Coordinates of C-alpha atoms and ligand atoms in Angstrom, one line a residue:
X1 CA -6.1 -23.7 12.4
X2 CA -4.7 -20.3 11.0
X3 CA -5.3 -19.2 8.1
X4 CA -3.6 -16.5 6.0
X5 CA -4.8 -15.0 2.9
X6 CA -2.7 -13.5 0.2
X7 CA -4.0 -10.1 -1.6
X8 CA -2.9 -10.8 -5.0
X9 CA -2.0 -7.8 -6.0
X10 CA -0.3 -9.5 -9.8
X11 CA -4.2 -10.9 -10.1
X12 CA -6.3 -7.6 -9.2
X13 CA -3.9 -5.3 -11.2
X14 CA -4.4 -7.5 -14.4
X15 CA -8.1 -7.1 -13.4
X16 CA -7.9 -3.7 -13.6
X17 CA -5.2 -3.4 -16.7
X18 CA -8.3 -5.4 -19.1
X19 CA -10.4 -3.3 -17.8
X20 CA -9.0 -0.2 -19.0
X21 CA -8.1 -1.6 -21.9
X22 CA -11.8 -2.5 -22.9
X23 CA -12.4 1.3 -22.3
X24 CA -10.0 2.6 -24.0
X25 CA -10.8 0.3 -26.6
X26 CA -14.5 2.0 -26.6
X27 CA -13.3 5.6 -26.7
X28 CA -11.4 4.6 -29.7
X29 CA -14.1 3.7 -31.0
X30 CA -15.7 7.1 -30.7
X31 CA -12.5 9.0 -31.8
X32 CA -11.1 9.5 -28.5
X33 CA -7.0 8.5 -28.0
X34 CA -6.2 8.3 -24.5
X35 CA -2.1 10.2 -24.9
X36 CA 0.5 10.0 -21.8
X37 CA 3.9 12.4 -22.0
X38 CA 6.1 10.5 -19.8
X39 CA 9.5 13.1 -18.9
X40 CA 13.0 11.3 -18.0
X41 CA 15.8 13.4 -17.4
X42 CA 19.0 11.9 -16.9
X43 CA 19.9 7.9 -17.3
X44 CA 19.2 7.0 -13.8
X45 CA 19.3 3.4 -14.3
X46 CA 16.3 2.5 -11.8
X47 CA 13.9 5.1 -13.4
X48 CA 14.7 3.7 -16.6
X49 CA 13.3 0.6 -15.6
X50 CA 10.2 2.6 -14.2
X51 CA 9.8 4.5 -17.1
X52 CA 9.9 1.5 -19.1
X53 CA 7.2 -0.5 -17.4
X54 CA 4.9 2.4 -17.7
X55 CA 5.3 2.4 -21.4
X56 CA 4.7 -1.1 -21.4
X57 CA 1.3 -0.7 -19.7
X58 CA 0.3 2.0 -22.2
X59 CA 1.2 0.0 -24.9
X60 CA -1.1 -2.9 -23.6
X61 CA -4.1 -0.9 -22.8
X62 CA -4.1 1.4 -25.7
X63 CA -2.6 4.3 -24.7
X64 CA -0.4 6.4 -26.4
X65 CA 3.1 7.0 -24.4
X66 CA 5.1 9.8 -25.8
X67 CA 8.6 9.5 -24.6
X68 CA 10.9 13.1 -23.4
X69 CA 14.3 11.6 -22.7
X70 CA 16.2 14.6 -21.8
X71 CA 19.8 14.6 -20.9
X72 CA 20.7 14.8 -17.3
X73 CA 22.2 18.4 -17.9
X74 CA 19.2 20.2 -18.9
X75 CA 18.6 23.2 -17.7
X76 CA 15.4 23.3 -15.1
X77 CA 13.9 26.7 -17.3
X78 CA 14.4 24.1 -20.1
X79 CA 12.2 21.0 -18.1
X80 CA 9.3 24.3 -17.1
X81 CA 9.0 25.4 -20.7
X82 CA 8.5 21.5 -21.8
X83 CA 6.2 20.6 -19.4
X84 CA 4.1 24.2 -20.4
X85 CA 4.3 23.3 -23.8
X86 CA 2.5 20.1 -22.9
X87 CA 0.0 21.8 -20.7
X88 CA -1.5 23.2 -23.4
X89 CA -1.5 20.6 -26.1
X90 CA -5.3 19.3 -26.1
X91 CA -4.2 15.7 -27.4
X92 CA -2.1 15.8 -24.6
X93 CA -4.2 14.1 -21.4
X94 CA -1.6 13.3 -18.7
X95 CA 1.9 14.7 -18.1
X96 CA 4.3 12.4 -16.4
X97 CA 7.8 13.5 -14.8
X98 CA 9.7 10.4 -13.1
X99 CA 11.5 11.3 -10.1
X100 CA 14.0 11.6 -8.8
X101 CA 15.5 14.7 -11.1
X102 CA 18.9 15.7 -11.1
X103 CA 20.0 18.3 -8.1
X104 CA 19.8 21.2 -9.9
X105 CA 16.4 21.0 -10.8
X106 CA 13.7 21.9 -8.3
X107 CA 11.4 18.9 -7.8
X108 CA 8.6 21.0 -6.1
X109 CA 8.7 23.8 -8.9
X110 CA 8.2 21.0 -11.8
X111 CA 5.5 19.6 -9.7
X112 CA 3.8 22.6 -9.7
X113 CA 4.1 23.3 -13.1
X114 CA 2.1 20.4 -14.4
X115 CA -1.5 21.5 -15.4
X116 CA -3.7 19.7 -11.9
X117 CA -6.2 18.4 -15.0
X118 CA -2.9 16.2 -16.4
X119 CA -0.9 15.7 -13.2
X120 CA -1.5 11.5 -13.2
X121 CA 0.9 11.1 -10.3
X122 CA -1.3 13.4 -8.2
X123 CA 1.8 15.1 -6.4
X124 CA 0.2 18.8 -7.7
X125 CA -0.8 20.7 -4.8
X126 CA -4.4 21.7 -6.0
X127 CA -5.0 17.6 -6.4
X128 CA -3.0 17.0 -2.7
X129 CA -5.3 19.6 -1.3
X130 CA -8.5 18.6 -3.2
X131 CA -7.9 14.9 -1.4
X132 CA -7.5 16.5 1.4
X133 CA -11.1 18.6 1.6
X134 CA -12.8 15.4 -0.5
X135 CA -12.9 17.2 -3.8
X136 CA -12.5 15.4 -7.2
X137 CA -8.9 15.2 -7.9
X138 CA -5.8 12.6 -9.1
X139 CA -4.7 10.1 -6.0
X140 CA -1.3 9.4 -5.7
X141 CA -1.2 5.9 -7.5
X142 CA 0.4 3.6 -4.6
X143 CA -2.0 4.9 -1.7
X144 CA -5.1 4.8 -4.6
X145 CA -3.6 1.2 -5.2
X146 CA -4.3 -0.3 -1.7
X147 CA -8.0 1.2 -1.2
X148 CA -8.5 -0.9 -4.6
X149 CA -6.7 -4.1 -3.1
X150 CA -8.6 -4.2 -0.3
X151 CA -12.1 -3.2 -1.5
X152 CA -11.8 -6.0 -4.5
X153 CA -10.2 -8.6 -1.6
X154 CA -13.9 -7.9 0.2
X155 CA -11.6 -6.0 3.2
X156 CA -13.9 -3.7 4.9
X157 CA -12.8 -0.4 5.7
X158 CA -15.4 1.5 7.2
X159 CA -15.5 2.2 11.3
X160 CA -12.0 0.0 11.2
X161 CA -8.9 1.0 12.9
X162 CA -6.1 1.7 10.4
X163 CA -2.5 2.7 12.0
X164 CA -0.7 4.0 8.4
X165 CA 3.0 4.2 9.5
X166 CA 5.5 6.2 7.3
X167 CA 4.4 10.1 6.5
X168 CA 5.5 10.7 3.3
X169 CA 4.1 13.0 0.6
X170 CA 3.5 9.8 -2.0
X171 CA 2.7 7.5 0.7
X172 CA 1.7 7.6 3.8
X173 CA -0.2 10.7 3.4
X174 CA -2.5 10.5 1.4
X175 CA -2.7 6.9 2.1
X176 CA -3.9 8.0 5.9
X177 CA -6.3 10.5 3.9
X178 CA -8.2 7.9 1.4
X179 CA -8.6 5.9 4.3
X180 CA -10.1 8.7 6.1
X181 CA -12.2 9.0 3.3
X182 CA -13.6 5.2 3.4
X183 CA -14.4 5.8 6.9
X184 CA -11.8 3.8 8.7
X185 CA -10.6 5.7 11.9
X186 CA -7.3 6.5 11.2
X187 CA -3.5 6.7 13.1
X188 CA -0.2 7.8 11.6
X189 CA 2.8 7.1 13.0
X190 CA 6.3 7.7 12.4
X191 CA 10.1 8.1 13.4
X192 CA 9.4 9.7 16.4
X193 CA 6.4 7.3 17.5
X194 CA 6.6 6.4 21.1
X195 CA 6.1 2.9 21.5
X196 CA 5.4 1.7 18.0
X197 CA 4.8 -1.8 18.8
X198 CA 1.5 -0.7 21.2
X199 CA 0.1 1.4 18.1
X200 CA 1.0 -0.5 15.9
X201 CA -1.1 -3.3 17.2
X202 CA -4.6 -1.4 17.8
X203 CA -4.9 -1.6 13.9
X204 CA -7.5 -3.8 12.4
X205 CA -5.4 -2.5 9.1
X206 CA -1.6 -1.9 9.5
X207 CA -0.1 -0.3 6.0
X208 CA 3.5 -0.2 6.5
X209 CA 5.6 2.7 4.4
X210 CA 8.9 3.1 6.3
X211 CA 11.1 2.2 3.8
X212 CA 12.8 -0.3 6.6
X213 CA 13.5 -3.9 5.2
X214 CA 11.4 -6.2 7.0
X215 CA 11.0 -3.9 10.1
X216 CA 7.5 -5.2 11.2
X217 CA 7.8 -8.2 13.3
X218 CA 4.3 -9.9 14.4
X219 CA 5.3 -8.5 17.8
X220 CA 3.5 -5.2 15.6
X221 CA 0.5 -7.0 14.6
X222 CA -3.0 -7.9 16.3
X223 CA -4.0 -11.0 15.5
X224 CA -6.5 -11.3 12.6
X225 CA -5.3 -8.1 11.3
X226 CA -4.8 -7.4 7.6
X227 CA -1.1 -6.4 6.8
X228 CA 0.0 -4.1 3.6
X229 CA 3.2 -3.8 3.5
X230 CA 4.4 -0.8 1.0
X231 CA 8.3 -1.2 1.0
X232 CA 10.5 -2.8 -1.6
X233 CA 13.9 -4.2 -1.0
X234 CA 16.7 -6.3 -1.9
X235 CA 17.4 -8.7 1.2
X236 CA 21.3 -9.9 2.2
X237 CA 20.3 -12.9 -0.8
X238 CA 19.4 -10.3 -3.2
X239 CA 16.0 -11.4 -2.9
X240 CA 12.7 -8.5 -2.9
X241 CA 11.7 -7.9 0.1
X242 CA 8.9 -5.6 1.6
X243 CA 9.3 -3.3 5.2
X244 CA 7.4 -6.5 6.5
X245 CA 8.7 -9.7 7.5
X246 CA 6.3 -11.3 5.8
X247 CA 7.1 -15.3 7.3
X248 CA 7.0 -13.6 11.0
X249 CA 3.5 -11.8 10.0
X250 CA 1.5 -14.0 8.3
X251 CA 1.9 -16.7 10.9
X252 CA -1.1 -13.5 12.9
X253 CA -2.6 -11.2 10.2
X254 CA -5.6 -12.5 8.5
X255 CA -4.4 -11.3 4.9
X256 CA -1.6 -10.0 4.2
X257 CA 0.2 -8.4 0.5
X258 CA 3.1 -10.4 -0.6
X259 CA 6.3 -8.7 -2.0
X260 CA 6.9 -9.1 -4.8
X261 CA 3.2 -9.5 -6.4
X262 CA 1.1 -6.8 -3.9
X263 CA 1.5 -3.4 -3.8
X264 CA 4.0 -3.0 -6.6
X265 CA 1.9 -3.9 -9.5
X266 CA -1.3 -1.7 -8.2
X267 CA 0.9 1.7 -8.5
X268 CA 1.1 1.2 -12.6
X269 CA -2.0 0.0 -12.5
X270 CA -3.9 3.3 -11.3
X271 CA -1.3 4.9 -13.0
X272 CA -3.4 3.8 -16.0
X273 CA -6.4 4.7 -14.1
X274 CA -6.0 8.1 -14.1
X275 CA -4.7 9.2 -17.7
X276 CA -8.3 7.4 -18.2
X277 CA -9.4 9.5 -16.5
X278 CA -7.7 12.6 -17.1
X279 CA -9.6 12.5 -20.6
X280 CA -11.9 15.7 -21.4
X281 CA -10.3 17.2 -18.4
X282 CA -10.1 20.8 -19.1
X283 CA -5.9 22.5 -18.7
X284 CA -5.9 25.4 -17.4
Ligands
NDP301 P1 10.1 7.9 2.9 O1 11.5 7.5 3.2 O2 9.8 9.1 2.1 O3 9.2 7.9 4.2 C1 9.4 7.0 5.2 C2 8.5 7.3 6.4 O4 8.7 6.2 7.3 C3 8.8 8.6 7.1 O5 7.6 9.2 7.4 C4 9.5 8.2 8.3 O6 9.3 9.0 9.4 C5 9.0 6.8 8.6 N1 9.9 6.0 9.3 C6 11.2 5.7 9.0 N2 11.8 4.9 9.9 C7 10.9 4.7 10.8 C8 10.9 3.9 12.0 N3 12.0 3.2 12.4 N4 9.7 3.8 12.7 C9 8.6 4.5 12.3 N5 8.5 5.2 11.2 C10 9.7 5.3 10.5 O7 9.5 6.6 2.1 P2 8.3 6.4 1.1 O8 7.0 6.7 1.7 O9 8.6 7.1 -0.2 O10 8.5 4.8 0.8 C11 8.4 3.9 1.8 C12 8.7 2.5 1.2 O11 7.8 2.2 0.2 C13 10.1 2.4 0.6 O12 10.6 1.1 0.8 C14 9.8 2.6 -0.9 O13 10.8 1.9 -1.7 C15 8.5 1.9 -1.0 N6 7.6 2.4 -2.1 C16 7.0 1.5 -2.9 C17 6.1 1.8 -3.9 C18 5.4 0.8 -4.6 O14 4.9 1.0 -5.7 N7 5.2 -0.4 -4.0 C19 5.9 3.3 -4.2 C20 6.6 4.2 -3.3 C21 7.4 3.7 -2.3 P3 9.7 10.6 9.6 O15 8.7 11.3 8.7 O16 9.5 10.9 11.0 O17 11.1 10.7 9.0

């Protein structure tokens, strides 16, 4: 008979939440206070509910969230001297500006302002092109999220044939790059794709970031494969759902993320992960 298994991604990301915690916990100890500035410009209500899950985390593992609530018309020379101001404040580790920003402000230039050694998001160039060449550097959290659900699900990667479809800067990316990285041999597709369905299927891993409610049929998946699906949407009942259909799917894929409960939780998690890590980084 068929079996499915479910990658709990609610399970591994409380896994990895206490085990931050007892770290931080231990610097503490030693006189070290892990800080996160977390920037929100505007009253965007969606980022709002971002902004306050990440402080949430924080608050459970011990680190310190400083909150910049800036009002939606302030000036983008206003934003740059903020976030340089930051930069160089050593009990400052990690510097965090939710996006989207207001049109006027240029997402790329704020990006690039963040010191690389406090840029938890891992959007700044230097750390984009330090993935790239396998140099130390922040991963984008969502793609550094689904290396970590596999590995701890006992999912091998290496000599495995991962199709990654979607191309985007925070997803499927560097998502196609860490799993590069592990050694899996590695496709990308994406809107222009000829015959998705036939690529789609040679993967032994299929991470799906299109961003397409419940797009991927099992007509896109080889059986036994292992399914992550990325996306998050609201379905016609108001009910999340991923870019996967995830009854369709799991009735061929071998494991296979739920939404909610998979990737979601895993992005805040290495969030976490890397203003842990971003402690006794030098700023420029
Ligand atoms: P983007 O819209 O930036 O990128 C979507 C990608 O999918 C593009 O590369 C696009 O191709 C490709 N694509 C779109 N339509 C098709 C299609 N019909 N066939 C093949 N490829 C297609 O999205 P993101 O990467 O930012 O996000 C993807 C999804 O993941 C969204 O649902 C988002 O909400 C979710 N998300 C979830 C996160 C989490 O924490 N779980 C974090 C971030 C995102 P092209 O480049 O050719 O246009």
């Amino acid at each position: 008979m068929h079996m499915t298994q479910i990658i709990d991604g609610k399970a591994i990301s409380a896994q990895i939440k206490d085990e931050l915690k007892t770290k931080v916990a231990a610097m503490k100890a030693e006189g070290t206070q892990v800080t996160l500035a977390v920037i929100q410009v505007g009253d965007d209500p969606a980022s709002s509910v971002y902004v306050g899950n990440k402080k949430k985390a924080c608050e459970y593992i011990g680190i310190k969230s400083l909150a910049y609530e800036l009002p939606e018309e302030t000036p983008e020379k206003e934003l740059l001297s903020l976030i340089e101001e930051l930069n160089k404040k050593v009990d400052v580790n990690g510097i965090l500006v939710q996006l989207p920003l207001p049109e006027h402000i240029d997402e790329d230039k704020v990006i690039a302002t963040i010191s690389p050694e406090k840029d938890v998001d891992g959007f700044h160039p230097q750390s984009v092109g330090a993935l790239c060449i396998g140099q130390p550097g922040f991963v984008s959290c969502t793609p550094a999220g689904i290396i970590q659900l596999l590995k701890r699900s006992g999912i091998e990667i290496s000599g495995k044939e991962c199709v990654v479809i979607g191309r985007s800067n925070i997803v499927g990316k560097p998502m196609a790059l860490l799993m590069l990285r592990e050694n899996a041999t590695v496709t990308v597709a994406h809107s222009r794709t000829k015959d998705l369905k036939e690529v789609a299927k040679r993967a032994d891993i299929l991470i799906v970031a299109i961003g397409k409610p419940k797009m991927i049929t099992k007509e896109y998946v080889k059986e036994g494969a292992v399914v992550i699906d990325v996306g998050i949407h609201r379905d016609e009942n108001k009910k999340l759902c991923g870019d996967v259909d995830y009854e369709d799917v799991a009735a061929v894929c071998s494991w296979v993320t739920p939404v909610p409960g998979g990737v979601g939780p895993m992005t805040i998690a290495m969030l976490m992960n890397n203003c842990v890590e971003s402690v006794g980084l030098e700023a420029r």
